[in-house]
mmCIF file of C-alpha atoms and ligand atoms in Angstrom:
data_model
loop_
_atom_site.group_PDB
_atom_site.id
_atom_site.type_symbol
_atom_site.label_atom_id
_atom_site.label_comp_id
_atom_site.label_asym_id
_atom_site.label_seq_id
_atom_site.Cartn_x
_atom_site.Cartn_y
_atom_site.Cartn_z
ATOM 1 C CA MET A 1 -22.084 -12.491 -0.254
ATOM 2 C CA PHE A 2 -21.521 -8.768 -0.149
ATOM 3 C CA VAL A 3 -20.649 -7.509 3.279
ATOM 4 C CA SER A 4 -21.527 -3.887 3.788
ATOM 5 C CA ILE A 5 -18.935 -1.722 5.430
ATOM 6 C CA TYR A 6 -20.778 0.902 7.414
ATOM 7 C CA VAL A 7 -19.568 4.372 8.137
ATOM 8 C CA TYR A 8 -19.605 5.401 11.745
ATOM 9 C CA GLY A 9 -18.255 8.129 13.964
ATOM 10 C CA LEU A 10 -18.570 11.879 13.903
ATOM 11 C CA LEU A 11 -17.046 14.143 11.357
ATOM 12 C CA GLN A 12 -13.664 15.158 12.643
ATOM 13 C CA LEU A 13 -12.613 18.652 11.841
ATOM 14 C CA LEU A 14 -9.201 19.288 10.471
ATOM 15 C CA ALA A 15 -8.439 22.481 8.636
ATOM 16 C CA ALA A 16 -5.172 21.496 6.950
ATOM 17 C CA CYS A 17 -6.596 20.315 3.638
ATOM 18 C CA ALA A 18 -8.638 21.732 0.810
ATOM 19 C CA VAL A 19 -9.904 20.117 -2.367
ATOM 20 C CA SER A 20 -8.524 21.102 -5.746
ATOM 21 C CA ALA A 21 -10.603 22.201 -8.697
ATOM 22 C CA ILE A 22 -9.880 18.949 -10.547
ATOM 23 C CA GLY A 23 -11.410 16.840 -7.770
ATOM 24 C CA LEU A 24 -14.582 14.936 -8.534
ATOM 25 C CA ILE A 25 -16.301 16.435 -5.537
ATOM 26 C CA GLU A 26 -15.912 19.875 -4.097
ATOM 27 C CA VAL A 27 -15.216 20.242 -0.407
ATOM 28 C CA ALA A 28 -13.196 22.680 1.640
ATOM 29 C CA ASN A 29 -10.873 20.293 3.504
ATOM 30 C CA LEU A 30 -10.238 16.632 4.362
ATOM 31 C CA ALA A 31 -12.844 16.617 7.110
ATOM 32 C CA ASP A 32 -15.403 18.129 4.749
ATOM 33 C CA LEU A 33 -15.063 15.150 2.435
ATOM 34 C CA GLY A 34 -17.990 13.973 4.479
ATOM 35 C CA GLU A 35 -19.272 10.676 5.723
ATOM 36 C CA ASP A 36 -18.258 8.804 2.592
ATOM 37 C CA TYR A 37 -14.642 9.034 3.632
ATOM 38 C CA ASN A 38 -14.857 9.525 7.319
ATOM 39 C CA CYS A 39 -14.798 6.675 9.779
ATOM 40 C CA PRO A 40 -12.335 7.410 12.585
ATOM 41 C CA GLY A 41 -10.976 4.386 14.419
ATOM 42 C CA GLY A 42 -10.332 1.104 12.684
ATOM 43 C CA ASN A 43 -7.088 0.514 10.807
ATOM 44 C CA VAL A 44 -4.646 2.454 8.697
ATOM 45 C CA TYR A 45 -2.248 0.379 6.622
ATOM 46 C CA PHE A 46 0.912 1.948 5.210
ATOM 47 C CA VAL A 47 2.656 0.167 2.361
ATOM 48 C CA ALA A 48 5.301 1.023 -0.201
ATOM 49 C CA HIS A 49 3.619 -0.360 -3.353
ATOM 50 C CA PRO A 50 0.011 -1.101 -4.348
ATOM 51 C CA VAL A 51 0.558 -4.890 -4.292
ATOM 52 C CA ASP A 52 2.231 -4.966 -0.854
ATOM 53 C CA ALA A 53 -0.826 -5.304 1.375
ATOM 54 C CA LEU A 54 -2.090 -8.168 -0.807
ATOM 55 C CA LEU A 55 1.168 -10.084 -0.368
ATOM 56 C CA TYR A 56 2.479 -9.185 3.085
ATOM 57 C CA GLN A 57 -0.494 -7.982 5.175
ATOM 58 C CA ASN A 58 -3.071 -10.496 4.084
ATOM 59 C CA PRO A 59 -5.201 -12.277 5.415
ATOM 60 C CA ASP A 60 -5.179 -9.570 8.138
ATOM 61 C CA LEU A 61 -6.365 -7.066 5.540
ATOM 62 C CA TYR A 62 -9.201 -9.371 4.538
ATOM 63 C CA HIS A 63 -10.198 -9.867 8.197
ATOM 64 C CA ASP A 64 -10.102 -6.126 8.884
ATOM 65 C CA LEU A 65 -12.412 -5.382 5.995
ATOM 66 C CA HIS A 66 -14.990 -7.589 7.640
ATOM 67 C CA THR A 67 -14.517 -6.967 11.337
ATOM 68 C CA PHE A 68 -13.296 -3.439 11.970
ATOM 69 C CA LYS A 69 -15.342 -1.971 9.156
ATOM 70 C CA CYS A 70 -13.059 1.042 8.736
ATOM 71 C CA THR A 71 -9.886 0.421 6.743
ATOM 72 C CA THR A 72 -7.566 2.897 5.058
ATOM 73 C CA VAL A 73 -4.581 1.859 2.951
ATOM 74 C CA VAL A 74 -1.932 4.489 2.223
ATOM 75 C CA MET A 75 0.444 3.637 -0.627
ATOM 76 C CA LEU A 76 3.631 5.686 -0.663
ATOM 77 C CA THR A 77 4.875 4.795 -4.145
ATOM 78 C CA ALA A 78 3.113 4.101 -7.429
ATOM 79 C CA GLY A 79 4.816 0.689 -7.663
ATOM 80 C CA ASP A 80 5.859 1.520 -11.232
ATOM 81 C CA ARG A 81 9.116 -0.532 -11.210
ATOM 82 C CA GLY A 82 10.705 2.196 -13.304
ATOM 83 C CA VAL A 83 8.020 2.208 -16.005
ATOM 84 C CA LYS A 84 7.390 5.850 -16.811
ATOM 85 C CA ASP A 85 3.848 5.409 -18.104
ATOM 86 C CA THR A 86 0.777 6.737 -16.349
ATOM 87 C CA ASN A 87 -1.357 4.076 -18.095
ATOM 88 C CA PHE A 88 0.623 1.392 -16.276
ATOM 89 C CA ILE A 89 0.201 3.166 -12.944
ATOM 90 C CA ASP A 90 -3.537 3.636 -13.610
ATOM 91 C CA SER A 91 -3.789 -0.042 -14.441
ATOM 92 C CA LEU A 92 -2.198 -1.073 -11.130
ATOM 93 C CA GLU A 93 -4.617 1.159 -9.252
ATOM 94 C CA ARG A 94 -7.620 -0.280 -11.133
ATOM 95 C CA GLY A 95 -6.340 -3.791 -10.475
ATOM 96 C CA LEU A 96 -6.097 -3.033 -6.806
ATOM 97 C CA GLN A 97 -9.698 -1.826 -6.708
ATOM 98 C CA SER A 98 -10.877 -5.034 -8.403
ATOM 99 C CA SER A 99 -8.897 -7.026 -5.890
ATOM 100 C CA TYR A 100 -10.467 -5.169 -2.948
ATOM 101 C CA ASN A 101 -13.898 -5.816 -4.458
ATOM 102 C CA ILE A 102 -13.175 -9.514 -4.083
ATOM 103 C CA MET A 103 -12.093 -9.190 -0.455
ATOM 104 C CA ALA A 104 -15.105 -7.026 0.378
ATOM 105 C CA GLY A 105 -17.260 -9.749 -1.157
ATOM 106 C CA ALA A 106 -18.577 -7.664 -4.024
ATOM 107 C CA PRO A 107 -18.792 -9.168 -7.498
ATOM 108 C CA VAL A 108 -15.888 -7.894 -9.539
ATOM 109 C CA ASN A 109 -16.725 -4.720 -11.431
ATOM 110 C CA GLN A 110 -20.175 -4.481 -9.936
ATOM 111 C CA THR A 111 -19.123 -2.000 -7.303
ATOM 112 C CA GLY A 112 -18.059 1.316 -8.759
ATOM 113 C CA TRP A 113 -15.388 3.426 -7.150
ATOM 114 C CA ASP A 114 -15.337 7.165 -6.569
ATOM 115 C CA GLY A 115 -12.235 9.280 -6.233
ATOM 116 C CA VAL A 116 -11.148 12.745 -5.351
ATOM 117 C CA LYS A 117 -7.977 14.772 -5.326
ATOM 118 C CA VAL A 118 -7.352 16.615 -2.094
ATOM 119 C CA ILE A 119 -4.868 19.349 -1.293
ATOM 120 C CA CYS A 120 -3.339 18.369 2.011
ATOM 121 C CA GLY A 121 -0.794 20.837 3.368
ATOM 122 C CA ASP A 122 1.557 21.260 0.379
ATOM 123 C CA ALA A 123 0.552 17.958 -1.252
ATOM 124 C CA LEU A 124 -2.100 16.969 -3.771
ATOM 125 C CA ILE A 125 -3.162 13.381 -3.090
ATOM 126 C CA THR A 126 -5.652 10.954 -4.639
ATOM 127 C CA LEU A 127 -8.282 9.214 -2.515
ATOM 128 C CA ARG A 128 -10.588 6.436 -3.742
ATOM 129 C CA TYR A 129 -13.340 4.356 -2.162
ATOM 130 C CA PRO A 130 -15.915 1.813 -3.364
ATOM 131 C CA ARG A 131 -19.413 3.283 -3.483
ATOM 132 C CA ASP A 132 -20.973 0.347 -1.659
ATOM 133 C CA ALA A 133 -18.313 -0.094 1.015
ATOM 134 C CA LYS A 134 -17.546 3.349 2.268
ATOM 135 C CA GLY A 135 -15.460 2.385 5.285
ATOM 136 C CA LEU A 136 -12.675 1.433 2.870
ATOM 137 C CA LEU A 137 -10.396 4.167 1.587
ATOM 138 C CA LEU A 138 -7.309 3.930 -0.617
ATOM 139 C CA ILE A 139 -4.841 6.844 -0.578
ATOM 140 C CA TYR A 140 -2.215 7.125 -3.315
ATOM 141 C CA LEU A 141 0.858 9.324 -2.801
ATOM 142 C CA ARG A 142 2.546 8.024 -5.999
ATOM 143 C CA PHE A 143 6.226 8.495 -5.246
ATOM 144 C CA PRO A 144 8.328 6.822 -7.953
ATOM 145 C CA ASP A 145 9.251 3.219 -7.124
ATOM 146 C CA GLY A 146 12.777 3.141 -5.697
ATOM 147 C CA GLY A 147 13.727 -0.412 -6.728
ATOM 148 C CA SER A 148 14.830 -3.287 -4.484
ATOM 149 C CA ASP A 149 18.073 -1.687 -3.368
ATOM 150 C CA GLY A 150 16.703 1.864 -3.278
ATOM 151 C CA GLN A 151 18.926 3.331 -5.974
ATOM 152 C CA GLY A 152 15.871 4.361 -7.970
ATOM 153 C CA TYR A 153 15.278 3.716 -11.668
ATOM 154 C CA LYS A 154 17.033 5.554 -14.489
ATOM 155 C CA GLU A 155 13.651 6.195 -16.175
ATOM 156 C CA THR A 156 12.356 8.116 -13.162
ATOM 157 C CA GLY A 157 15.522 10.038 -12.362
ATOM 158 C CA GLN A 158 17.193 7.621 -9.937
ATOM 159 C CA VAL A 159 15.196 8.878 -6.971
ATOM 160 C CA SER A 160 13.872 6.837 -4.061
ATOM 161 C CA LEU A 161 12.399 7.071 -0.587
ATOM 162 C CA LYS A 162 15.708 5.650 0.678
ATOM 163 C CA LYS A 163 17.693 8.538 -0.820
ATOM 164 C CA LEU A 164 15.184 11.026 0.606
ATOM 165 C CA TYR A 165 15.338 9.348 4.027
ATOM 166 C CA GLU A 166 19.135 9.283 4.007
ATOM 167 C CA SER A 167 19.305 12.955 2.883
ATOM 168 C CA ARG A 168 21.060 12.023 -0.354
ATOM 169 C CA ILE A 169 18.399 13.992 -2.252
ATOM 170 C CA GLN A 170 16.332 16.944 -1.034
ATOM 171 C CA ASN A 171 12.995 16.195 -2.664
ATOM 172 C CA ILE A 172 10.971 13.852 -4.894
ATOM 173 C CA THR A 173 8.159 14.683 -7.322
ATOM 174 C CA SER A 174 5.188 12.304 -7.485
ATOM 175 C CA THR A 175 4.724 10.305 -10.709
ATOM 176 C CA ASP A 176 1.577 12.328 -11.483
ATOM 177 C CA GLY A 177 3.719 15.482 -11.299
ATOM 178 C CA GLU A 178 1.339 17.038 -8.772
ATOM 179 C CA THR A 179 3.563 17.322 -5.705
ATOM 180 C CA THR A 180 7.224 17.752 -4.826
ATOM 181 C CA TYR A 181 7.930 16.439 -1.337
ATOM 182 C CA ASN A 182 10.850 16.865 0.995
ATOM 183 C CA LEU A 183 11.125 14.472 3.949
ATOM 184 C CA ASP A 184 9.482 16.846 6.427
ATOM 185 C CA GLY A 185 6.636 17.516 3.975
ATOM 186 C CA LEU A 186 6.024 13.779 3.601
ATOM 187 C CA LYS A 187 6.073 13.263 7.361
ATOM 188 C CA HIS A 188 3.692 16.165 7.862
ATOM 189 C CA LEU A 189 1.279 14.691 5.306
ATOM 190 C CA ILE A 190 1.368 11.287 7.031
ATOM 191 C CA SER A 191 0.683 12.977 10.363
ATOM 192 C CA ILE A 192 -2.332 14.789 8.877
ATOM 193 C CA ILE A 193 -3.735 11.513 7.540
ATOM 194 C CA LEU A 194 -3.212 9.763 10.888
ATOM 195 C CA GLN A 195 -4.739 12.611 12.887
ATOM 196 C CA TRP A 196 -7.713 12.671 10.532
ATOM 197 C CA LYS A 197 -8.369 8.924 10.673
ATOM 198 C CA SER A 198 -7.356 8.498 14.341
ATOM 199 C CA PRO A 199 -6.965 4.729 13.880
ATOM 200 C CA ASN A 200 -6.962 2.173 16.688
ATOM 201 C CA PHE A 201 -4.473 0.095 14.694
ATOM 202 C CA ILE A 202 -1.615 1.245 12.474
ATOM 203 C CA ARG A 203 -0.042 -1.416 10.264
ATOM 204 C CA THR A 204 3.290 -0.934 8.534
ATOM 205 C CA LEU A 205 5.878 -3.047 6.763
ATOM 206 C CA ASP A 206 9.157 -4.064 8.425
ATOM 207 C CA HIS A 207 10.777 -1.065 10.164
ATOM 208 C CA ILE A 208 13.494 -3.123 11.896
ATOM 209 C CA THR A 209 15.382 -5.066 9.211
ATOM 210 C CA PRO A 210 18.359 -2.999 7.979
ATOM 211 C CA ILE A 211 17.778 -0.852 4.887
ATOM 212 C CA ALA A 212 19.193 -2.440 1.716
ATOM 213 C CA LYS A 213 22.532 -1.014 0.626
ATOM 214 C CA ASP A 214 23.055 0.133 -2.968
ATOM 215 C CA GLY A 215 23.523 -2.990 -5.085
ATOM 216 C CA GLU A 216 22.093 -5.309 -2.403
ATOM 217 C CA TYR A 217 19.184 -7.191 -3.994
ATOM 218 C CA THR A 218 18.526 -10.034 -1.557
ATOM 219 C CA ALA A 219 17.585 -7.773 1.364
ATOM 220 C CA GLU A 220 14.175 -6.368 2.272
ATOM 221 C CA HIS A 221 12.969 -4.054 -0.522
ATOM 222 C CA ALA A 222 14.303 -0.603 0.354
ATOM 223 C CA ASP A 223 10.894 1.010 -0.242
ATOM 224 C CA HIS A 224 9.415 -1.392 2.341
ATOM 225 C CA SER A 225 11.910 -0.733 5.116
ATOM 226 C CA VAL A 226 12.081 3.014 4.486
ATOM 227 C CA SER A 227 8.314 3.594 4.225
ATOM 228 C CA ALA A 228 7.899 1.702 7.513
ATOM 229 C CA ARG A 229 10.636 3.729 9.224
ATOM 230 C CA ILE A 230 9.131 7.024 8.063
ATOM 231 C CA VAL A 231 5.710 6.066 9.466
ATOM 232 C CA HIS A 232 7.257 4.918 12.772
ATOM 233 C CA ASP A 233 9.197 8.218 12.963
ATOM 234 C CA VAL A 234 5.958 10.171 12.422
ATOM 235 C CA ILE A 235 4.167 8.180 15.131
ATOM 236 C CA LYS A 236 6.972 9.044 17.552
ATOM 237 C CA GLU A 237 7.529 12.670 16.528
ATOM 238 C CA TYR A 238 3.827 13.595 16.353
ATOM 239 C CA LYS A 239 2.882 11.388 19.366
ATOM 240 C CA ILE A 240 0.217 9.523 17.387
ATOM 241 C CA PRO A 241 -1.722 7.099 19.592
ATOM 242 C CA GLY A 242 -2.737 3.614 18.447
ATOM 243 C CA HIS A 243 -1.491 0.056 18.389
ATOM 244 C CA VAL A 244 1.273 -0.401 15.809
ATOM 245 C CA THR A 245 2.031 -3.671 14.016
ATOM 246 C CA SER A 246 4.858 -4.277 11.516
ATOM 247 C CA TYR A 247 4.731 -7.007 8.880
ATOM 248 C CA GLY A 248 7.556 -8.999 7.388
ATOM 249 C CA GLY A 249 8.110 -8.364 3.679
ATOM 250 C CA ASN A 250 10.463 -10.017 1.231
ATOM 251 C CA LEU A 251 12.397 -11.987 3.843
ATOM 252 C CA ILE A 252 9.398 -14.082 4.958
ATOM 253 C CA ARG A 253 9.899 -16.269 1.908
ATOM 254 C CA ASN A 254 12.569 -18.089 3.948
ATOM 255 C CA PHE A 255 10.269 -18.846 6.892
ATOM 256 C CA ASN A 256 7.739 -21.606 7.421
ATOM 257 C CA ILE A 257 4.382 -21.482 5.696
ATOM 258 C CA THR A 258 1.657 -19.990 7.917
ATOM 259 C CA LEU A 259 -1.499 -20.441 5.821
ATOM 260 C CA GLU A 260 -3.087 -23.830 5.189
ATOM 261 C CA THR A 261 -3.838 -24.268 1.501
ATOM 262 C CA GLN A 262 -7.282 -25.616 2.444
ATOM 263 C CA SER A 263 -8.200 -22.475 4.401
ATOM 264 C CA GLU A 264 -10.540 -19.697 3.362
ATOM 265 C CA ASP A 265 -7.793 -17.201 4.279
ATOM 266 C CA PHE A 266 -5.448 -18.715 1.718
ATOM 267 C CA SER A 267 -8.125 -18.988 -0.916
ATOM 268 C CA VAL A 268 -9.193 -15.342 -0.547
ATOM 269 C CA LYS A 269 -5.583 -14.147 -0.470
ATOM 270 C CA VAL A 270 -4.807 -15.968 -3.724
ATOM 271 C CA ARG A 271 -7.995 -14.856 -5.472
ATOM 272 C CA ALA A 272 -7.457 -11.220 -4.445
ATOM 273 C CA TYR A 273 -3.860 -11.348 -5.681
ATOM 274 C CA LEU A 274 -4.714 -13.026 -9.010
ATOM 275 C CA GLU A 275 -7.366 -10.406 -9.712
ATOM 276 C CA TYR A 276 -4.826 -7.632 -9.168
ATOM 277 C CA ALA A 277 -2.250 -9.468 -11.293
ATOM 278 C CA GLN A 278 -4.453 -9.226 -14.394
ATOM 279 C CA TYR A 279 -3.651 -5.505 -14.366
ATOM 280 C CA ASP A 280 0.068 -5.770 -13.609
ATOM 281 C CA LYS A 281 2.165 -6.868 -16.593
ATOM 282 C CA ASP A 282 5.061 -8.046 -14.429
ATOM 283 C CA MET A 283 3.244 -10.329 -11.993
ATOM 284 C CA CYS A 284 2.343 -14.008 -12.505
ATOM 285 C CA LYS A 285 -1.259 -14.439 -13.655
ATOM 286 C CA LEU A 286 -1.877 -18.061 -12.677
ATOM 287 C CA TYR A 287 -0.963 -19.793 -9.438
ATOM 288 C CA SER A 288 0.908 -22.471 -11.421
ATOM 289 C CA GLU A 289 2.833 -19.771 -13.274
ATOM 290 C CA CYS A 290 3.843 -18.159 -9.969
ATOM 291 C CA PHE A 291 5.759 -21.339 -9.041
ATOM 292 C CA LYS A 292 7.942 -20.926 -12.119
ATOM 293 C CA HIS A 293 8.843 -17.321 -11.356
ATOM 294 C CA SER A 294 10.866 -18.182 -8.259
ATOM 295 C CA GLY A 295 14.589 -17.981 -8.719
ATOM 296 C CA LEU A 296 14.500 -17.809 -12.520
ATOM 297 C CA MET A 297 14.887 -14.078 -12.840
ATOM 298 C CA PRO A 298 17.746 -11.564 -12.898
ATOM 299 C CA LYS A 299 18.849 -10.313 -9.502
ATOM 300 C CA GLU A 300 17.477 -6.782 -10.010
ATOM 301 C CA VAL A 301 13.925 -8.072 -10.477
ATOM 302 C CA PRO A 302 12.011 -7.131 -7.324
ATOM 303 C CA ASP A 303 11.202 -9.973 -4.944
ATOM 304 C CA ASP A 304 7.441 -9.406 -5.108
ATOM 305 C CA VAL A 305 7.636 -10.526 -8.749
ATOM 306 C CA LYS A 306 10.136 -13.350 -8.171
ATOM 307 C CA TYR A 307 8.789 -14.977 -5.017
ATOM 308 C CA THR A 308 5.058 -14.241 -5.219
ATOM 309 C CA VAL A 309 4.112 -17.850 -4.520
ATOM 310 C CA GLN A 310 6.056 -17.827 -1.249
ATOM 311 C CA TYR A 311 4.244 -14.691 -0.074
ATOM 312 C CA LEU A 312 0.801 -16.078 -0.857
ATOM 313 C CA ASP A 313 0.959 -18.720 1.889
ATOM 314 C CA ARG A 314 2.770 -16.652 4.512
ATOM 315 C CA GLU A 315 2.109 -13.677 6.804
ATOM 316 C CA TYR A 316 4.505 -12.599 9.586
ATOM 317 C CA TYR A 317 4.697 -9.884 12.242
ATOM 318 C CA VAL A 318 8.008 -8.246 13.015
ATOM 319 C CA THR A 319 8.752 -7.425 16.634
HETATM 320 C C1 NAG B 1 -13.254 -5.065 -14.942
HETATM 321 O O1 NAG B 1 -13.290 -3.870 -15.682
HETATM 322 C C2 NAG B 1 -12.070 -3.531 -16.310
HETATM 323 C C3 NAG B 1 -12.205 -2.146 -16.902
HETATM 324 O O2 NAG B 1 -13.487 -1.926 -17.426
HETATM 325 C C4 NAG B 1 -11.749 -4.600 -17.347
HETATM 326 O O3 NAG B 1 -10.536 -4.281 -18.005
HETATM 327 C C5 NAG B 1 -11.605 -5.927 -16.630
HETATM 328 O O4 NAG B 1 -11.346 -6.955 -17.548
HETATM 329 C C6 NAG B 1 -12.851 -6.244 -15.828
HETATM 330 N N1 NAG B 1 -12.602 -7.436 -15.022
HETATM 331 C C7 NAG B 1 -13.432 -8.461 -14.971
HETATM 332 C C8 NAG B 1 -13.004 -9.623 -14.141
HETATM 333 O O5 NAG B 1 -14.510 -8.482 -15.569
HETATM 334 C C1 NAG B 2 14.397 20.055 -5.021
HETATM 335 O O1 NAG B 2 15.757 19.842 -4.731
HETATM 336 C C2 NAG B 2 16.663 20.459 -5.661
HETATM 337 C C3 NAG B 2 18.069 20.129 -5.237
HETATM 338 O O2 NAG B 2 18.246 18.755 -5.203
HETATM 339 C C4 NAG B 2 16.436 21.950 -5.669
HETATM 340 O O3 NAG B 2 17.241 22.535 -6.669
HETATM 341 C C5 NAG B 2 14.965 22.264 -5.958
HETATM 342 O O4 NAG B 2 14.751 23.653 -5.825
HETATM 343 C C6 NAG B 2 14.084 21.539 -4.985
HETATM 344 N N1 NAG B 2 12.687 21.759 -5.383
HETATM 345 C C7 NAG B 2 11.744 22.068 -4.521
HETATM 346 C C8 NAG B 2 10.402 22.287 -5.076
HETATM 347 O O5 NAG B 2 11.959 22.190 -3.327
HETATM 348 C C1 NAG B 3 9.504 -24.718 10.852
HETATM 349 O O1 NAG B 3 8.989 -26.014 10.651
HETATM 350 C C2 NAG B 3 9.838 -27.043 11.133
HETATM 351 C C3 NAG B 3 9.256 -28.386 10.716
HETATM 352 O O2 NAG B 3 7.873 -28.420 10.956
HETATM 353 C C4 NAG B 3 9.976 -26.905 12.634
HETATM 354 O O3 NAG B 3 10.840 -27.911 13.136
HETATM 355 C C5 NAG B 3 10.557 -25.530 12.939
HETATM 356 O O4 NAG B 3 10.616 -25.327 14.330
HETATM 357 C C6 NAG B 3 9.717 -24.432 12.301
HETATM 358 N N1 NAG B 3 10.384 -23.187 12.472
HETATM 359 C C7 NAG B 3 9.802 -22.145 13.025
HETATM 360 C C8 NAG B 3 10.642 -20.907 13.121
HETATM 361 O O5 NAG B 3 8.651 -22.153 13.421
#
C-alpha cells in the first residue's frame, strides 16, 4: 500500500537562501521552494552517512514517515569511505531513494524523485524529495567521509568533521566541489535548515560517547559522534526549540537485541537496508551474507560494513 505523505503548514519565509542557476527549479530562496518542500513541524534527522538512518534510527524513521508525515533527513557526509568517485556517491544517493520508497510503501522505482540545488548562506546544497510523498525531504551536504577514527582518507585529503570540530583544519570542501565550509559556516547552515523546518523532533546520532582518537577503530565512528555534537551545539547556540533524541550508533552491537525477527518493524528495516545495499559496493547484499561480514574484516573497515547484521535488529536511544 502506498501511504501518501501530505504537505501541511504555511510557507515560512526565510531570506537566507537563493537557488543557483543549475537547480532544476528556479526559486529565490529556501522558503520559495514552495509547498513541495515545505512542511514545518515533524522531524529532522541528522546523520553522518547516507546509510546511518537505515541502521541506527530505524524503525523510528519508518514510523515517522507514516505518522508525523513531515520528515527531513540531513546527511553531513557523502559516506564515500575514501572512494573519490562521484558515480559511487551518486549510487549511494540513488540507493537511499529506493530504500525510502520501500519505507513510504511505494513500489520501488515507481515513484520518481525531484531535486534542486539551493544556495544557503555561503553553501550550495542538494535537496531531493519523492514526487508522490512530498513531506519527505533528503538534504545532502556531502562532506568527505572521515573514516572510523576521524583521520580522514588519503584519497580525499585526510580531512574529516572531527578535524574541523577540533580545529585541526580550518575548512573542508564538499565532495561535489561546490562548497568550502569552516565550522561556523557549517553551524550556520544547520541553523538555517532547522529554523526553516521548525521541527517538533530533532534526531541525532550519539553526542555523548567520547570521540574516537586517531587510530582507535573500535569506538563510535568519529563522523557519528562529531556530527551529533555539532547539531547539539547549534541547538544550544541558536536556541532552537524542539524535542531532541540521540541514537546509539556502532556501540549498540554489544547490547541486547530490541527488534523481534517476526515483527513488521524488523522486516521493513531489513528490506529497506537490502534495497540500499544493492547500490553500495561495500555493504552485504543478502541477510545471510551480512552474518559472515562480522569480525572477518580488517580493523580499519567501518563498523557499518562489519556489523550490519547486529544493527538490523537493534535500535537504542542515548541519554
Ligand atoms: C531502480 O532503478 C535503478 C536505476 O534506473 C536500477 O539500477 C535499479 O536496478 C532499479 N531497482 C529495481 C529494484 O528495479
Ligand atoms: C581553507 O583553509 C586553508 C588553511 O588550512 C586556507 O589556506 C584556505 O584559504 C581556506 N579556504 C577557504 C575558502 O577559506
Ligand atoms: C540482556 O538480556 C539478558 C538476558 O535476557 C538480561 O538478563 C539482561 O538484563 C539484558 N540486559 C539489558 C541491558 O537489558
